[in-house]
XYZ file of C-alpha atoms in Angstrom:
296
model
C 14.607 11.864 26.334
C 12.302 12.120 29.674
C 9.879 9.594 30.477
C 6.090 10.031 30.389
C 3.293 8.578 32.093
C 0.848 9.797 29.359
C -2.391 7.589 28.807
C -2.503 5.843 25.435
C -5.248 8.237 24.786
C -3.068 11.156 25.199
C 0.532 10.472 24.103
C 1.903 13.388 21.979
C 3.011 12.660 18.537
C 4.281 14.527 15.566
C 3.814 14.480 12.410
C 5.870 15.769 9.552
C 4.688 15.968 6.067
C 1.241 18.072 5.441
C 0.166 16.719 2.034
C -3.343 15.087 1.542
C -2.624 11.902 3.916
C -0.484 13.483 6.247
C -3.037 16.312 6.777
C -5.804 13.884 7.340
C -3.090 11.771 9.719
C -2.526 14.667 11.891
C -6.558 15.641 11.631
C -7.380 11.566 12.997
C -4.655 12.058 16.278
C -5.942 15.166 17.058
C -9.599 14.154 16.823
C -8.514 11.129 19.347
C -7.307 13.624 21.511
C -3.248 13.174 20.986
C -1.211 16.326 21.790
C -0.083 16.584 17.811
C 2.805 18.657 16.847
C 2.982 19.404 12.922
C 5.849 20.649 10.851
C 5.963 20.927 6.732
C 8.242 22.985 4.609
C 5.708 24.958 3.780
C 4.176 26.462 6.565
C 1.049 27.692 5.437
C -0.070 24.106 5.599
C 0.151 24.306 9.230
C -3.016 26.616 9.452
C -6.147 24.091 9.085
C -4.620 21.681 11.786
C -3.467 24.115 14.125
C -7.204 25.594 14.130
C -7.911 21.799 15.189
C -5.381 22.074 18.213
C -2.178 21.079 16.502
C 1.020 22.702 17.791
C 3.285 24.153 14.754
C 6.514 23.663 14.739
C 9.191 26.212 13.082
C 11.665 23.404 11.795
C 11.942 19.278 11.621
C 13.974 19.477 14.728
C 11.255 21.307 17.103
C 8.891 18.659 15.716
C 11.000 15.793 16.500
C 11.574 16.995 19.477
C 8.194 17.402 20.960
C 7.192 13.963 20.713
C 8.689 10.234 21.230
C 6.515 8.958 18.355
C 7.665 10.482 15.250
C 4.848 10.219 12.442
C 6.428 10.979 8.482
C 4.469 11.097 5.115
C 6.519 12.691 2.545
C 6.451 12.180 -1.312
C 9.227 10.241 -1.646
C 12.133 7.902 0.698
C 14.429 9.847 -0.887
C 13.523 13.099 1.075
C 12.896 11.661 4.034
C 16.422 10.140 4.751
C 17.494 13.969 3.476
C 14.978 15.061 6.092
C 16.052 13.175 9.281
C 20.034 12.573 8.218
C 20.908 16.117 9.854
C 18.529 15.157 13.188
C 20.120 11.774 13.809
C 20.727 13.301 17.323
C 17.508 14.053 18.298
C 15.573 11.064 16.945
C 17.851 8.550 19.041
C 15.843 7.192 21.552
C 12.679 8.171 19.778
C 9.919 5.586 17.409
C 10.198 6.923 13.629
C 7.450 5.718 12.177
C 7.482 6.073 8.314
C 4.017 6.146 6.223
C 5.670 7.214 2.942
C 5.207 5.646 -0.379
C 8.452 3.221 -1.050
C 9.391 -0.271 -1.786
C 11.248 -2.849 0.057
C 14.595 -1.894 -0.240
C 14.195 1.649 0.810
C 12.389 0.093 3.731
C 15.283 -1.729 4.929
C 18.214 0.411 4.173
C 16.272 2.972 6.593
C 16.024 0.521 8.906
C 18.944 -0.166 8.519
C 20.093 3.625 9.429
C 17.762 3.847 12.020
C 19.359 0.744 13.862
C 22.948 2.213 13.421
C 21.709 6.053 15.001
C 19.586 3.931 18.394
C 16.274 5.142 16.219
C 13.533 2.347 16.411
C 12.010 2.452 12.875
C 8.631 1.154 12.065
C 7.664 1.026 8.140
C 3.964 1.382 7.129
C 1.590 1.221 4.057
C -1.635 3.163 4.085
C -4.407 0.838 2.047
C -6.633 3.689 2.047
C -6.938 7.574 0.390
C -7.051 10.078 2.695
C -11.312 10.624 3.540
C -10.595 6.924 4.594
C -8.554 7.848 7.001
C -10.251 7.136 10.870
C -13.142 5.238 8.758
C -13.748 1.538 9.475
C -12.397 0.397 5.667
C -8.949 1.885 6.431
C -6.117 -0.097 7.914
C -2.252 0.739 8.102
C 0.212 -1.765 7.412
C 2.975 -1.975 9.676
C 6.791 -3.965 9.526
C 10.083 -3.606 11.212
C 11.356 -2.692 14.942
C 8.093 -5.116 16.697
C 8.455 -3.626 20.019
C 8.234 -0.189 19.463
C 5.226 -1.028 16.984
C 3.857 -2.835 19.981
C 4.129 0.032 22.615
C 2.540 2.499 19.893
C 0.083 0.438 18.747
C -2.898 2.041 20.685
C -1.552 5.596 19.405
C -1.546 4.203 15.525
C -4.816 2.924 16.070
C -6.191 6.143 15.802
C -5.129 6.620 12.049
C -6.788 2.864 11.416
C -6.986 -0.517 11.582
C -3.405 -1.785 12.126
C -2.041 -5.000 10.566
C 1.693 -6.074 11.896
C 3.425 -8.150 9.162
C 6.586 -9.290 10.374
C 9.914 -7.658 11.371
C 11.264 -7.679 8.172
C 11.122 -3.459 7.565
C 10.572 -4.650 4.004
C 7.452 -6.627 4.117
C 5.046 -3.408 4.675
C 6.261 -1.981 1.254
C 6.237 -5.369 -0.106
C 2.323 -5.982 1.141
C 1.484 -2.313 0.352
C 2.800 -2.894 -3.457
C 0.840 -6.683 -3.879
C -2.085 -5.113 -3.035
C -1.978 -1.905 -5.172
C -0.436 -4.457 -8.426
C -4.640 -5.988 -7.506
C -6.062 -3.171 -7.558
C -4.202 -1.684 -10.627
C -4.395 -5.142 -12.311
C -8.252 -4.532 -11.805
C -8.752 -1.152 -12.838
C -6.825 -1.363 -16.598
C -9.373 -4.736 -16.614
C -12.217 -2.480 -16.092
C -11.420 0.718 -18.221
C -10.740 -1.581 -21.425
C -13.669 -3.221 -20.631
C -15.106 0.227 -20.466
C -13.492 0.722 -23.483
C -14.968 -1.512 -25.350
C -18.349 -1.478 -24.823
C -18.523 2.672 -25.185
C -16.288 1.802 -28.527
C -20.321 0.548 -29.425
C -22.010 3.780 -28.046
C -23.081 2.056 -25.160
C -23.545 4.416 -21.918
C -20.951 3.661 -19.255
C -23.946 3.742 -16.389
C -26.246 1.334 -18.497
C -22.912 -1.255 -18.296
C -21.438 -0.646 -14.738
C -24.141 -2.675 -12.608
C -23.818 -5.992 -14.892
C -19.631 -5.076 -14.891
C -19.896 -4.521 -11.141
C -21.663 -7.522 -10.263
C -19.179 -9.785 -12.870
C -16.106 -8.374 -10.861
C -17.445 -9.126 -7.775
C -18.502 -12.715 -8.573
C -15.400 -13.630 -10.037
C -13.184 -12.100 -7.603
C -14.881 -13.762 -5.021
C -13.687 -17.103 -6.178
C -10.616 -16.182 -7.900
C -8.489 -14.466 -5.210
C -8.934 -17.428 -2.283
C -8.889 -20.248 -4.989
C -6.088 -19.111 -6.125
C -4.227 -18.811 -2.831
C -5.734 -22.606 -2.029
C -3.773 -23.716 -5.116
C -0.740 -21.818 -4.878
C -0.040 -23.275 -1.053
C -0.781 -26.346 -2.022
C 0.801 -26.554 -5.588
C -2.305 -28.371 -7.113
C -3.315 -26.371 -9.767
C -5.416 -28.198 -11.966
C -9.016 -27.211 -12.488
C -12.578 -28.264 -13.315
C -13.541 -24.296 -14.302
C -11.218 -22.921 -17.162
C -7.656 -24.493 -18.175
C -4.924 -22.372 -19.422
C -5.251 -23.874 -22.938
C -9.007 -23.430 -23.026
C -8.217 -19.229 -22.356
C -5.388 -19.758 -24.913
C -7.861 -20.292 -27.373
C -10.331 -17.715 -25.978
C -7.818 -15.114 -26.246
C -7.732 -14.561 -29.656
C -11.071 -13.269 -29.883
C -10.674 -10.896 -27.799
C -7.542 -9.823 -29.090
C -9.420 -9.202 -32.642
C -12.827 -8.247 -31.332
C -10.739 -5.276 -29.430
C -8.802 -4.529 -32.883
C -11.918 -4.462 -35.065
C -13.515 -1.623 -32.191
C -10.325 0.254 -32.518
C -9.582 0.188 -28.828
C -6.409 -0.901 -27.056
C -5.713 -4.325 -26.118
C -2.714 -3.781 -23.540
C -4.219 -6.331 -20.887
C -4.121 -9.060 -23.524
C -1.129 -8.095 -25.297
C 0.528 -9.002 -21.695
C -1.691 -12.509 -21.093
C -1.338 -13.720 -24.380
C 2.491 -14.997 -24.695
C 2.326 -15.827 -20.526
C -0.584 -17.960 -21.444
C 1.242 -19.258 -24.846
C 4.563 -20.089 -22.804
C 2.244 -22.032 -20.010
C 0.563 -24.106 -22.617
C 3.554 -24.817 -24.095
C 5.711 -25.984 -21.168
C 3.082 -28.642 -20.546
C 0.764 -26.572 -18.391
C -2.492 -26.416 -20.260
C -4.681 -28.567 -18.077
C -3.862 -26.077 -15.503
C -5.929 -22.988 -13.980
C -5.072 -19.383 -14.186
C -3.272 -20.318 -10.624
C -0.893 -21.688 -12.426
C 0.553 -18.340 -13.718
C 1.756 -16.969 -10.533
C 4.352 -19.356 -10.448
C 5.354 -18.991 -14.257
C 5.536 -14.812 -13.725
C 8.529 -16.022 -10.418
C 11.036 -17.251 -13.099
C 12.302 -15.335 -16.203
């Protein structure tokens, strides 16, 4: 591959993979002023970026080979290994950076693939949706081959904030995945909760600010108290025990069953919080469960 003496500001880049994100991917490089070649399998998708500048590229190979940073965003791991397996030859020597959805494992096997064809492979997880993209809120994610992460940084920096998490290729998916299980964790809290109150005719808008500000408070002491107490294994508290929300539990279990809504978040917490009460940890915070949900 021949050297360049591009400017951070300038180095050319591909991407491959037009959906939502990796349209708006493409879209942020181009805006920073990156020579951006794009390539999809359908074509048509092409269009809106090349009016932006991009350079289209007839097939994956033309698009690998226009740029020493690769860029991918595809549905699945799955196709991208089917995607680059045929064009181990012309991503040797070249920084495959891969922004698809996946988990751990499917981190490190490609890697792992990468390694064995001279690729350097960099895994990321997007903690944004696509408008975020370029916006101050938005940051990327990043694991695996710390070098080439390092001399691309500047170039990656354009899609958002960057946040390098060790050289493990797994620990981007694994990061990515903790935070989404949050953020899901959160949202089935809030639609029962929406749930129940509308199962009383109550208007979702007249409930949201009181809901909004209770979230906020509560997540504001639970998610660094419970780190404290996890890294420091002391997990007693002087707020709510796990026997105390034993017995709370209950209620809400029947209040939800007399409204005729859905108790799934419940039907979950209820036996962890009967099995932590019973193997002696009822004097113990909600902290405590994290380390009862690591064993079977």
């Amino acid at each position: 591959m021949p050297a360049t003496d591009h400017t951070p500001a300038s180095r050319p880049v591909s991407v491959l993979g037009l959906g939502m994100m990796g349209t708006a991917l493409a879209a942020a490089l181009l805006k920073a002023g990156h020579p951006t070649t794009v390539w999809n399998r359908s074509a048509a998708k092409t269009g809106p970026l090349v009016a932006q500048g991009a350079t289209p590229a007839d097939t994956a190979r033309d698009a690998v080979t226009a740029s020493p940073l690769v860029i991918v965003c595809l549905t699945t791991n799955d196709n991208v290994r089917d995607l680059f397996a045929p064009l181990t030859d012309e991503l040797r020597g070249r920084t495959l950076v891969n922004l698809t959805n996946g988990t751990p494992s499917q981190a490190r096997d490609l890697a792992a693939w990468a390694r064995e064809h001279g690729v350097s492979y960099v895994d990321g997880g997007i903690m944004a949706v696509p408008q975020m993209i370029a916006g101050p809120q938005a940051y990327i994610l990043y694991s695996g081959d710390e070098d080439a992460y390092t001399a691309h940084r500047d170039t990656l920096a354009a899609l958002a904030d960057t946040k390098w998490v060790g050289t493990d290729a797994g620990l981007a998916a694994l990061w990515d995945l903790a935070l989404l299980t949050g953020m899901y964790g959160m949202g089935l809290g809030v639609s029962q909760a929406y749930a129940l109150i509308g199962s009383a005719g109550v208007p979702a808008k007249e409930f949201a600010p009181l809901l909004l500000d209770w979230v906020v408070a509560m997540t504001q002491g639970i998610v660094p108290g419970t780190a404290e107490a996890l890294d420091s294994g002391q997990h007693l508290t002087d707020v709510s025990s796990l026997a105390v929300n034993q017995a709370a539990v209950p209620n809400l279990a029947q209040a939800f069953a007399e409204q005729s809504v859905q108790d799934l978040l419940f039907a979950s917490l209820r036996p962890l919080l009967d099995r932590a009460v019973a193997e002696g940890y009822g004097a113990d915070g909600l902290s405590r469960l994290s380390e009862l949900l690591k064993t079977p």
